[in-house]
Amino acid sequence: MLQLVDVGRQSLDAYKPIVGTEIIEELRDLAKPLKGLKVAHINATPYGGGVSELLRSLVPLEKNLGLDAEWRIIFGQEPFFKVTKTFHDALQGAQHRLSSEEKDTYVTYNYANSRELKAADYDVVIIHDPQPAAMIETMEASHKTKWVWRCHIDTSQPNPEVWAYLRNYIVHYHRVVFTMQEFVPPGFSRAEVEIIPPAIDPLSPKNMELEPGMAERILSWLGMFPKEPFVTQISRFDTWKDPFGVVKAYQMAREEIPELHLALVGSMALDDPTGWDVYKELTELDRADNNLQIFTNLTGVSNIEVNAFQRLAKAVIQKSVREGFGLVVSEALWKATPVIAGRAGGIPMQVQGGGGILVDSTEDCAAAIVEVFKDRALAQELGAVGRANVAENYLITRLLRDELMMLRSVLGYSSDRKAA
Amino acid sequence: MLQLVDVGRQSLDAYKPIVGTEIIEELRDLAKPLKGLKVAHINATPYGGGVSELLRSLVPLEKNLGLDAEWRIIFGQEPFFKVTKTFHDALQGAQHRLSSEEKDTYVTYNYANSRELKAADYDVVIIHDPQPAAMIETMEASHKTKWVWRCHIDTSQPNPEVWAYLRNYIVHYHRVVFTMQEFVPPGFSRAEVEIIPPAIDPLSPKNMELEPGMAERILSWLGMFPKEPFVTQISRFDTWKDPFGVVKAYQMAREEIPELHLALVGSMALDDPTGWDVYKELTELDRADNNLQIFTNLTGVSNIEVNAFQRLAKAVIQKSVREGFGLVVSEALWKATPVIAGRAGGIPMQVQGGGGILVDSTEDCAAAIVEVFKDRALAQELGAVGRANVAENYLITRLLRDELMMLRSVLGYSSDRKAA
C-alpha cells in the first residue's frame, strides 16, 4: 500500500499579502490547462527533511489550483532503507562497492511498491529522490502516463558505480529535474533535464511571522537570553557544516565583542552516529563556555524555535564546507537577518546581490561577525537586500510556477516554456 | 564544577493579569524576610522532564522576589547515570538487587560533586530527586546551612533495599518534600515531611495563549486536520499510559462518531528502548487507520505544538494505569479542554469538582469520548470548571507560595506556617 499523505487544504490567496496579486494570477493562468490533471508525488518519508517539508507546502497549493495532486509514501523496511541510505551517500560522492544483494533488495522493494501504484490512473508520476526511482521499471509503453524524476540531492560527483546503476532507470524518465545546474551528474546532458531550485514557505511555522515578544519568550524558555546579542548556526552536527570552525570564529569575534553569544542548533537523527559524536564534543565545549549553547530537537527545538532563533540572531552563520542547496540561508534572509556563510553549494546564489557575506576561512567568518555587529547600517542593509532577493527567487510561489511550467512542458501543453 | 543554569529574568508582575494583584502581593509579603537568602537548587539535568521545566519557571521568580536563588547541575558520566536510573526505577517499585559497585559509583560521584559545592555559601540547599541526594554527607554540623530534599517521583511503594540505602542520607535533611501524601514511603512519617504538589507555568510556551489561527497552522503543518474533530493523548509511549487502550477506546467511539481522529503525541527518549518498541507497534496501527496519527519530538513536536494539540482537541485523554502526578491533565484543563483520564496518581486531585471524567476501563473511556462529543454543554462546563480549578490550585504562583512557606518554616522565620 502506497500510503497517502493527507496534506489538508491551503489557499493560494493566503500568499497574496506576501507576493502580490499579480503572481497569484499568473499561477492561476498557468494552471488552467492542468485542471483535473492527476499527479502523484512519491517519496520515501512523510516527515523530516527538506523533501517532505516541500511536499507539505506544494501539494495543497497544486490542489488549490485545480490539479488532482496526491502525495504518497513508498513502503519499506530496514534492509531497504539501509541500501537507499548507502545509495544516497554514494550519489553524494561516498566510496562504495555495489553488491548484488543491494541491487536485489533495491529492486525487490521498488517492484513491490510499483505493484501498488496504478500508474495508468495518473497523468504524471513525480518520483522524488533515489529510493523509489526504480518504480518506473513497471511502466508500460502503452500508458500515456508521464514520469518525472525529481532529484533533490547533490549528484555533481556521484560514485560512478552507483550512478551507472541508477542511471539505467533514470534514462526512462520523460523529465529529470535537478536543484542546480552544478548537481547534474557528469555526462548526463539530456534535453529532458530541467533545473528547479528549492524554496521556502513563508507561511510555514518555520518562516511565519512571529511577534518579537513571542520569539523572545520561546528562546528564554529554552535557556537563551534573547536580549543579549547572539549569532547562530542551524544545521546538522556534521563536519561538512564545520561547527567547530563556527565555535572558533565566535571565540575570535568575542575578543572584540565580549557580550557575544553563540547558539548552535541541530536536529539529531537516530541513524546518524557521527552526528552524536560531534554533538558530544560540542557539549564539552558548551560546558566550558557560558556564552556558548547547544540546542537540539531533544531539548525542545522544533520549527517555531528555529524561526525564533533566525529572527532574533544578529547574524545567522552557515559555515558550510560542502552544502546541498543550503535553504536555511533563505530562511534566515527572509527574516531580514544577515547571513555569514561558506562559499558552497547553493549558498552563493542565495546571497547574491548582498544579503550575506561569503567567507572562506574561520578568520573571515570572525571578521564578518564583528563587522555585522559594529556596523548596524550594514547589518540592516544586508537584511533588507537578502529579504528582497528571497522574495523574488526563493519563495514557494516561484517553485510552484516552475513546477507548473515543467508539467505543461512535459505534457506538451506549451511549446514556449517561457510563455505564461 | 556544578554548572550554573542561567535562567534569565522574569517578573512576577507578568502573572498579575492571570492570578490577580492580591496573590502577587501576598507572595511579595511572604518573601520579605527571605530577601537576600542564598538558595541553591541542585538537580541532574538542565533540559527535559518535569523537574527542569519547574526550575526554569520557579528560579527566576524567586530571584524576582529578592531571593539570591541559583540552579546548578551536578556533574555525571554514563556509569553514574546508569546507577541513578536504576535507583529511580527501583524507587518507583522496580525489582532490583543493590550491588556494592552501584553504591560505590553513586557515592563517588556525589562526593565529587559535593566537593564543588561550597555549602557554607548558602542558607538553603534544595536537592532535587535521588541523583544528588548523597551530597548531604559532606554537610558539617557547624554550618548553618539548611538542607531540603525535594522528591518529585512516586515513592509510595519503593524497592525496600534501594530505599533503605537512600534513606540513610535522607534522614539527615532538615526538610523532605513530596508531591503527594500518597508518595511518602511507608514508615517514613517524620515531622520534617512536607507535601507540595507541582504546578504549570501559564506563561511557558507549552501553556501560553495561542491564537486559534496559529494553533491550527501549527497542527496543519504537522499533518493534522485541526478543523476535523480529534482527541489526543500526550504522554511517553509506555504501557503504564495504556496507549493501546486509548487506540481501542477511540476505535469504539468512532463507531458512533465516524469523523473522529486520534492524535497520539509522545516524546521519545534515547535511553528508553521500550518506548521505541511501543512506538513501532503504534505506527503499524497508524498505517492501517487514516484517522489515527502518531507524533513525536522527532517529527517536529515540541512545547508549542503540544500547546496547540491540547488547545484544539475536543478532549485530552490521559488513560494512565499508573501515574506520577500527571501534570499534563492540568495543562489541558488550563486550556479549558475537557479531560478523560484514568484514576491513577495525582489525576483525581486535578479533576476534582469536575473538569474531567475519570474512567476505569476502555469501554468507560470510549463512552466518555462519545459523551463529550455529543453533549456540547457538558464539554464546555467541564472545560470551565477544570480551568477554574487549575487557576486556584495548579499554577506556578501557588507552588511558589508553598515554597516560600517551606523556606520560612525551615529557617524558623514563622512558627505559624499558615500566616502570610
Short mmCIF file of C-alpha atoms in Angstrom, two decimals, chain A residues 20-416:
data_model
loop_
_atom_site.label_atom_id
_atom_site.label_comp_id
_atom_site.label_asym_id
_atom_site.label_seq_id
_atom_site.Cartn_x
_atom_site.Cartn_y
_atom_site.Cartn_z
CA GLY A 20 1.11 40.32 -4.55
CA THR A 21 -1.93 39.70 -6.70
CA GLU A 22 -0.10 39.57 -9.99
CA ILE A 23 1.93 36.48 -9.19
CA ILE A 24 -1.10 34.64 -7.83
CA GLU A 25 -2.98 35.39 -11.03
CA GLU A 26 -0.12 34.26 -13.18
CA LEU A 27 -0.11 30.96 -11.30
CA ARG A 28 -3.86 30.54 -11.83
CA ASP A 29 -3.41 31.20 -15.55
CA LEU A 30 -0.56 28.74 -15.84
CA ALA A 31 -2.62 26.07 -14.10
CA LYS A 32 -5.69 26.47 -16.30
CA PRO A 33 -4.79 23.77 -18.84
CA LEU A 34 -3.77 21.50 -15.95
CA LYS A 35 -7.18 21.46 -14.22
CA GLY A 36 -8.07 17.95 -13.14
CA LEU A 37 -4.60 16.68 -14.02
CA LYS A 38 -3.87 13.60 -11.95
CA VAL A 39 -0.42 13.95 -10.40
CA ALA A 40 1.24 11.58 -7.91
CA HIS A 41 4.22 12.75 -5.88
CA ILE A 42 6.03 9.73 -4.50
CA ASN A 43 8.79 9.75 -1.91
CA ALA A 44 10.13 7.76 1.00
CA THR A 45 9.07 9.66 4.10
CA PRO A 46 6.23 11.89 5.25
CA TYR A 47 8.27 13.67 7.97
CA GLY A 48 11.72 15.07 8.46
CA GLY A 49 13.95 16.60 5.87
CA GLY A 50 13.57 19.07 3.07
CA VAL A 51 11.60 16.94 0.62
CA SER A 52 8.71 16.28 2.95
CA GLU A 53 8.66 19.95 4.01
CA LEU A 54 8.49 20.92 0.36
CA LEU A 55 5.68 18.50 -0.49
CA ARG A 56 3.72 19.54 2.58
CA SER A 57 3.63 23.08 1.18
CA LEU A 58 3.44 22.32 -2.52
CA VAL A 59 0.78 19.63 -2.82
CA PRO A 60 -2.05 21.62 -1.15
CA LEU A 61 -1.29 24.55 -3.47
CA GLU A 62 -1.39 22.32 -6.54
CA LYS A 63 -4.75 21.05 -5.34
CA ASN A 64 -5.94 24.59 -4.78
CA LEU A 65 -5.05 25.36 -8.39
CA GLY A 66 -7.32 22.57 -9.55
CA LEU A 67 -4.77 19.82 -10.10
CA ASP A 68 -5.76 16.44 -8.74
CA ALA A 69 -2.46 16.05 -6.88
CA GLU A 70 -1.58 13.40 -4.35
CA TRP A 71 1.41 12.63 -2.17
CA ARG A 72 2.17 9.01 -1.46
CA ILE A 73 4.84 7.25 0.60
CA ILE A 74 6.51 4.05 -0.50
CA PHE A 75 6.57 1.06 1.78
CA GLY A 76 9.99 -0.02 3.04
CA GLN A 77 11.72 -1.90 5.81
CA GLU A 78 15.12 -1.63 7.40
CA PRO A 79 17.14 -3.58 4.79
CA PHE A 80 15.72 -1.40 2.03
CA PHE A 81 16.38 1.89 3.79
CA LYS A 82 19.88 0.73 4.63
CA VAL A 83 20.54 0.23 0.93
CA THR A 84 18.96 3.53 -0.08
CA LYS A 85 20.95 5.41 2.56
CA THR A 86 24.09 3.88 1.04
CA PHE A 87 22.91 4.96 -2.41
CA HIS A 88 22.21 8.44 -1.13
CA ASP A 89 25.69 8.80 0.34
CA ALA A 90 27.29 7.28 -2.77
CA LEU A 91 25.42 9.68 -5.06
CA GLN A 92 26.89 12.48 -2.97
CA GLY A 93 30.32 11.04 -3.63
CA ALA A 94 30.99 8.45 -0.91
CA GLN A 95 33.08 5.40 -1.72
CA HIS A 96 31.03 2.28 -2.23
CA ARG A 97 31.16 -1.10 -3.92
CA LEU A 98 27.72 -2.05 -5.08
CA SER A 99 26.79 -5.64 -4.20
CA SER A 100 24.27 -7.82 -5.97
CA GLU A 101 22.40 -8.23 -2.67
CA GLU A 102 21.94 -4.48 -2.54
CA LYS A 103 20.61 -4.40 -6.08
CA ASP A 104 18.24 -7.26 -5.23
CA THR A 105 16.91 -5.50 -2.17
CA TYR A 106 16.51 -2.22 -4.01
CA VAL A 107 14.68 -3.78 -6.95
CA THR A 108 12.51 -6.06 -4.82
CA TYR A 109 11.09 -3.19 -2.76
CA ASN A 110 10.71 -0.94 -5.78
CA TYR A 111 8.88 -3.70 -7.60
CA ALA A 112 6.60 -4.36 -4.63
CA ASN A 113 5.78 -0.66 -4.45
CA SER A 114 5.21 -0.25 -8.13
CA ARG A 115 2.68 -3.10 -8.00
CA GLU A 116 0.66 -0.91 -5.64
CA LEU A 117 0.77 2.08 -7.95
CA LYS A 118 -1.86 2.10 -10.64
CA ALA A 119 0.30 4.28 -12.84
CA ALA A 120 -2.35 4.38 -15.50
CA ASP A 121 -4.55 6.29 -13.06
CA TYR A 122 -2.19 9.25 -13.24
CA ASP A 123 -1.24 11.68 -15.93
CA VAL A 124 2.08 12.41 -14.27
CA VAL A 125 4.05 10.47 -11.67
CA ILE A 126 6.75 12.52 -9.93
CA ILE A 127 9.31 10.35 -8.19
CA HIS A 128 11.38 12.14 -5.56
CA ASP A 129 14.98 11.09 -4.93
CA PRO A 130 16.60 7.69 -5.46
CA GLN A 131 14.57 5.48 -3.10
CA PRO A 132 11.58 4.94 -5.44
CA ALA A 133 13.46 5.66 -8.70
CA ALA A 134 13.27 2.06 -10.00
CA MET A 135 9.48 2.04 -9.78
CA ILE A 136 9.48 3.25 -13.37
CA GLU A 137 10.51 -0.23 -14.46
CA THR A 138 6.88 -1.35 -14.43
CA MET A 139 5.88 1.48 -16.75
CA GLU A 140 4.16 0.11 -19.79
CA ALA A 141 4.86 1.78 -23.11
CA SER A 142 1.16 1.87 -23.91
CA HIS A 143 0.36 4.13 -20.99
CA LYS A 144 0.08 7.84 -21.57
CA THR A 145 1.48 8.49 -18.06
CA LYS A 146 4.48 10.79 -17.94
CA TRP A 147 7.24 10.09 -15.42
CA VAL A 148 9.38 12.77 -13.79
CA TRP A 149 12.39 12.12 -11.58
CA ARG A 150 12.95 14.94 -9.12
CA CYS A 151 16.42 14.69 -7.61
CA HIS A 152 16.92 16.83 -4.51
CA ILE A 153 20.48 15.78 -3.72
CA ASP A 154 23.88 16.92 -4.89
CA THR A 155 24.84 14.42 -7.59
CA SER A 156 27.63 16.54 -9.05
CA GLN A 157 30.33 13.98 -8.22
CA PRO A 158 28.47 10.71 -7.81
CA ASN A 159 30.09 7.41 -7.08
CA PRO A 160 30.40 6.13 -10.68
CA GLU A 161 29.25 2.58 -10.00
CA VAL A 162 26.10 3.51 -8.09
CA TRP A 163 25.23 6.28 -10.53
CA ALA A 164 25.73 3.97 -13.51
CA TYR A 165 23.34 1.51 -11.89
CA LEU A 166 20.67 4.10 -11.11
CA ARG A 167 21.12 5.79 -14.47
CA ASN A 168 19.66 2.69 -16.13
CA TYR A 169 16.35 3.63 -14.54
CA ILE A 170 16.68 7.39 -14.80
CA VAL A 171 17.06 7.35 -18.60
CA HIS A 172 13.50 6.08 -18.94
CA TYR A 173 12.01 9.16 -17.34
CA HIS A 174 10.35 11.78 -19.51
CA ARG A 175 11.85 14.55 -17.46
CA VAL A 176 14.63 14.75 -14.86
CA VAL A 177 14.74 17.72 -12.50
CA PHE A 178 17.78 18.84 -10.52
CA THR A 179 18.11 21.62 -7.98
CA MET A 180 21.10 23.32 -9.55
CA GLN A 181 22.92 23.03 -12.88
CA GLU A 182 26.01 22.04 -10.88
CA PHE A 183 24.23 19.00 -9.46
CA VAL A 184 23.66 17.34 -12.85
CA PRO A 185 25.90 14.26 -12.94
CA PRO A 186 28.85 14.45 -15.34
CA GLY A 187 27.94 13.35 -18.86
CA PHE A 188 24.21 13.42 -18.17
CA SER A 189 23.35 16.15 -20.62
CA ARG A 190 19.97 15.29 -21.99
CA ALA A 191 17.28 17.53 -23.38
CA GLU A 192 14.90 16.31 -20.71
CA VAL A 193 16.95 17.77 -17.88
CA GLU A 194 15.46 20.73 -16.07
CA ILE A 195 16.66 22.89 -13.17
CA ILE A 196 14.31 23.96 -10.39
CA PRO A 197 15.84 25.40 -7.21
CA PRO A 198 14.03 24.74 -3.93
CA ALA A 199 12.10 27.34 -1.97
CA ILE A 200 10.77 28.21 1.46
CA ASP A 201 7.16 28.53 2.52
CA PRO A 202 6.64 31.93 4.16
CA LEU A 203 3.50 30.61 5.91
CA SER A 204 5.06 27.53 7.49
CA PRO A 205 5.78 27.51 11.24
CA LYS A 206 9.48 27.85 10.45
CA ASN A 207 9.02 31.03 8.45
CA MET A 208 5.75 32.62 9.51
CA GLU A 209 5.71 35.98 11.25
CA LEU A 210 6.37 35.77 14.99
CA GLU A 211 5.93 38.75 17.25
CA PRO A 212 9.27 39.68 18.81
CA GLY A 213 7.79 39.22 22.30
CA MET A 214 6.74 35.69 21.49
CA ALA A 215 10.07 34.87 19.86
CA GLU A 216 11.84 36.11 22.99
CA ARG A 217 9.64 34.07 25.26
CA ILE A 218 10.29 30.96 23.19
CA LEU A 219 14.05 31.39 23.34
CA SER A 220 14.06 32.29 27.05
CA TRP A 221 12.25 29.07 27.76
CA LEU A 222 14.98 27.12 26.01
CA GLY A 223 17.54 28.81 28.24
CA MET A 224 18.72 31.58 25.91
CA PHE A 225 18.93 35.25 26.82
CA PRO A 226 17.38 36.67 23.72
CA LYS A 227 18.10 40.23 24.83
CA GLU A 228 21.81 39.50 24.75
CA PRO A 229 23.35 39.58 21.29
CA PHE A 230 23.87 36.21 19.68
CA VAL A 231 24.78 34.57 16.40
CA THR A 232 23.54 31.13 15.49
CA GLN A 233 24.19 28.27 13.13
CA ILE A 234 21.29 25.93 12.43
CA SER A 235 22.41 22.71 10.80
CA ARG A 236 23.03 19.06 11.39
CA PHE A 237 26.08 18.38 13.57
CA ASP A 238 28.19 17.31 10.69
CA THR A 239 31.79 18.20 9.85
CA TRP A 240 30.71 19.43 6.39
CA LYS A 241 28.91 22.24 8.23
CA ASP A 242 32.10 22.94 10.23
CA PRO A 243 30.53 23.51 13.66
CA PHE A 244 33.95 23.59 15.30
CA GLY A 245 35.00 26.30 12.87
CA VAL A 246 31.91 28.23 13.90
CA VAL A 247 32.87 27.94 17.56
CA LYS A 248 36.38 29.17 16.77
CA ALA A 249 35.11 32.09 14.72
CA TYR A 250 32.73 33.08 17.53
CA GLN A 251 35.56 32.86 20.07
CA MET A 252 37.75 35.10 17.91
CA ALA A 253 34.90 37.57 17.44
CA ARG A 254 34.28 37.56 21.17
CA GLU A 255 37.66 39.08 21.78
CA GLU A 256 36.17 42.23 20.30
CA ILE A 257 32.58 41.70 21.41
CA PRO A 258 32.76 40.20 24.92
CA GLU A 259 28.96 40.02 25.28
CA LEU A 260 28.57 37.85 22.18
CA HIS A 261 26.74 34.51 22.49
CA LEU A 262 26.67 31.57 20.10
CA ALA A 263 23.72 29.20 19.76
CA LEU A 264 24.41 26.02 17.81
CA VAL A 265 21.11 24.47 16.84
CA GLY A 266 20.98 21.00 15.36
CA SER A 267 18.49 18.30 14.60
CA MET A 268 19.58 14.88 15.78
CA ALA A 269 18.68 11.84 13.72
CA LEU A 270 18.75 8.32 15.06
CA ASP A 271 20.58 6.92 12.06
CA ASP A 272 23.44 9.37 12.34
CA PRO A 273 26.09 8.14 14.82
CA THR A 274 28.62 10.71 13.55
CA GLY A 275 26.17 13.45 14.46
CA TRP A 276 26.07 12.11 18.01
CA ASP A 277 29.85 12.13 18.28
CA VAL A 278 30.03 15.71 17.08
CA TYR A 279 27.20 16.63 19.44
CA LYS A 280 29.08 15.16 22.41
CA GLU A 281 32.25 17.05 21.54
CA LEU A 282 30.29 20.27 21.18
CA THR A 283 28.60 19.84 24.56
CA GLU A 284 32.06 19.56 26.13
CA LEU A 285 32.88 22.98 24.68
CA ASP A 286 29.46 24.20 25.81
CA ARG A 287 30.25 23.23 29.42
CA ALA A 288 33.44 25.25 29.38
CA ASP A 289 31.89 28.41 27.93
CA ASN A 290 28.87 30.16 29.41
CA ASN A 291 28.16 32.11 26.24
CA LEU A 292 28.03 29.02 24.03
CA GLN A 293 24.84 26.98 23.97
CA ILE A 294 23.86 23.83 22.10
CA PHE A 295 20.24 23.05 21.27
CA THR A 296 18.57 20.11 19.55
CA ASN A 297 15.16 18.61 18.88
CA LEU A 298 15.78 16.52 22.00
CA THR A 299 15.99 19.65 24.11
CA GLY A 300 12.84 21.20 22.75
CA VAL A 301 13.80 22.76 19.42
CA SER A 302 11.35 22.41 16.58
CA ASN A 303 10.25 24.61 13.68
CA ILE A 304 8.92 27.55 15.67
CA GLU A 305 12.01 27.64 17.87
CA VAL A 306 14.20 27.69 14.74
CA ASN A 307 12.06 30.56 13.47
CA ALA A 308 12.73 32.46 16.72
CA PHE A 309 16.49 31.81 16.56
CA GLN A 310 16.71 33.02 12.96
CA ARG A 311 14.57 36.05 13.72
CA LEU A 312 16.42 37.30 16.81
CA ALA A 313 20.01 36.46 15.88
CA LYS A 314 22.32 39.33 14.97
CA ALA A 315 23.57 37.11 12.17
CA VAL A 316 22.92 33.57 11.00
CA ILE A 317 26.07 31.64 10.18
CA GLN A 318 26.17 28.78 7.71
CA LYS A 319 29.85 27.99 7.55
CA SER A 320 29.46 25.01 5.24
CA VAL A 321 32.47 23.43 3.60
CA ARG A 322 30.18 21.40 1.42
CA GLU A 323 26.48 22.09 1.03
CA GLY A 324 23.50 20.95 -0.98
CA PHE A 325 21.37 23.96 -1.62
CA GLY A 326 21.51 25.28 1.93
CA LEU A 327 17.95 26.55 2.07
CA VAL A 328 18.49 27.60 5.69
CA VAL A 329 20.20 30.67 4.21
CA SER A 330 16.96 31.78 2.55
CA GLU A 331 15.06 31.05 5.77
CA ALA A 332 17.30 33.47 7.65
CA LEU A 333 17.33 36.12 4.93
CA TRP A 334 13.54 36.03 4.74
CA LYS A 335 13.58 37.21 8.36
CA ALA A 336 15.91 40.04 7.28
CA THR A 337 18.72 38.57 9.31
CA PRO A 338 22.19 38.94 7.74
CA VAL A 339 23.87 35.69 6.78
CA ILE A 340 27.57 34.85 7.04
CA ALA A 341 28.19 31.73 5.02
CA GLY A 342 30.67 29.46 3.32
CA ARG A 343 31.09 29.55 -0.44
CA ALA A 344 29.50 26.14 -1.05
CA GLY A 345 26.59 24.57 -2.93
CA GLY A 346 23.62 26.86 -3.43
CA ILE A 347 24.73 29.43 -0.87
CA PRO A 348 26.36 31.95 -3.25
CA MET A 349 23.15 32.01 -5.37
CA GLN A 350 21.09 32.87 -2.33
CA VAL A 351 23.27 35.71 -1.06
CA GLN A 352 23.93 37.21 -4.47
CA GLY A 353 23.46 40.95 -4.72
CA GLY A 354 24.05 41.27 -0.96
CA GLY A 355 22.13 39.84 1.93
CA GLY A 356 25.04 37.84 3.10
CA ILE A 357 28.78 37.83 3.44
CA LEU A 358 30.61 34.89 1.88
CA VAL A 359 33.59 33.65 3.88
CA ASP A 360 36.39 31.25 3.04
CA SER A 361 38.03 30.81 6.43
CA THR A 362 37.46 30.93 10.15
CA GLU A 363 39.25 34.29 10.27
CA ASP A 364 36.95 35.66 7.56
CA CYS A 365 33.97 34.40 9.48
CA ALA A 366 35.12 36.04 12.73
CA ALA A 367 35.79 39.31 10.94
CA ALA A 368 32.35 39.21 9.32
CA ILE A 369 30.67 38.67 12.69
CA VAL A 370 32.49 41.69 14.12
CA GLU A 371 31.62 43.75 11.05
CA VAL A 372 27.91 42.96 11.21
CA PHE A 373 27.91 43.75 14.92
CA LYS A 374 29.73 47.03 14.73
CA ASP A 375 28.16 48.39 11.56
CA ARG A 376 24.44 48.50 12.20
CA ALA A 377 23.70 50.20 8.90
CA LEU A 378 25.47 47.39 7.07
CA ALA A 379 23.54 44.76 9.04
CA GLN A 380 20.24 46.42 8.19
CA GLU A 381 21.12 46.70 4.54
CA LEU A 382 22.20 43.07 4.31
CA GLY A 383 18.92 42.02 5.89
CA ALA A 384 16.81 44.16 3.58
CA VAL A 385 18.61 43.13 0.41
CA GLY A 386 18.54 39.49 1.46
CA ARG A 387 14.82 39.51 2.14
CA ALA A 388 14.09 41.15 -1.20
CA ASN A 389 16.16 38.53 -3.00
CA VAL A 390 14.35 35.68 -1.27
CA ALA A 391 11.00 37.32 -2.02
CA GLU A 392 11.87 37.28 -5.70
CA ASN A 393 13.61 33.96 -6.05
CA TYR A 394 13.14 31.54 -3.18
CA LEU A 395 9.52 31.56 -2.11
CA ILE A 396 7.23 28.59 -2.69
CA THR A 397 5.23 30.55 -5.28
CA ARG A 398 8.28 30.72 -7.57
CA LEU A 399 8.79 26.97 -7.13
CA LEU A 400 5.14 26.35 -7.89
CA ARG A 401 5.48 28.40 -11.06
CA ASP A 402 8.47 26.31 -12.15
CA GLU A 403 6.60 23.10 -11.43
CA LEU A 404 3.58 24.21 -13.43
CA MET A 405 5.84 25.15 -16.35
CA MET A 406 7.51 21.77 -16.14
CA LEU A 407 4.16 19.96 -16.11
CA ARG A 408 2.92 21.98 -19.08
CA SER A 409 6.08 21.23 -20.94
CA VAL A 410 6.18 17.51 -20.20
CA LEU A 411 2.54 17.23 -21.31
CA GLY A 412 3.19 19.29 -24.42
CA TYR A 413 0.65 21.98 -23.50
CA SER A 414 3.04 24.73 -24.33
CA SER A 415 6.00 24.61 -26.61
CA ASP A 416 7.14 28.04 -25.48
#
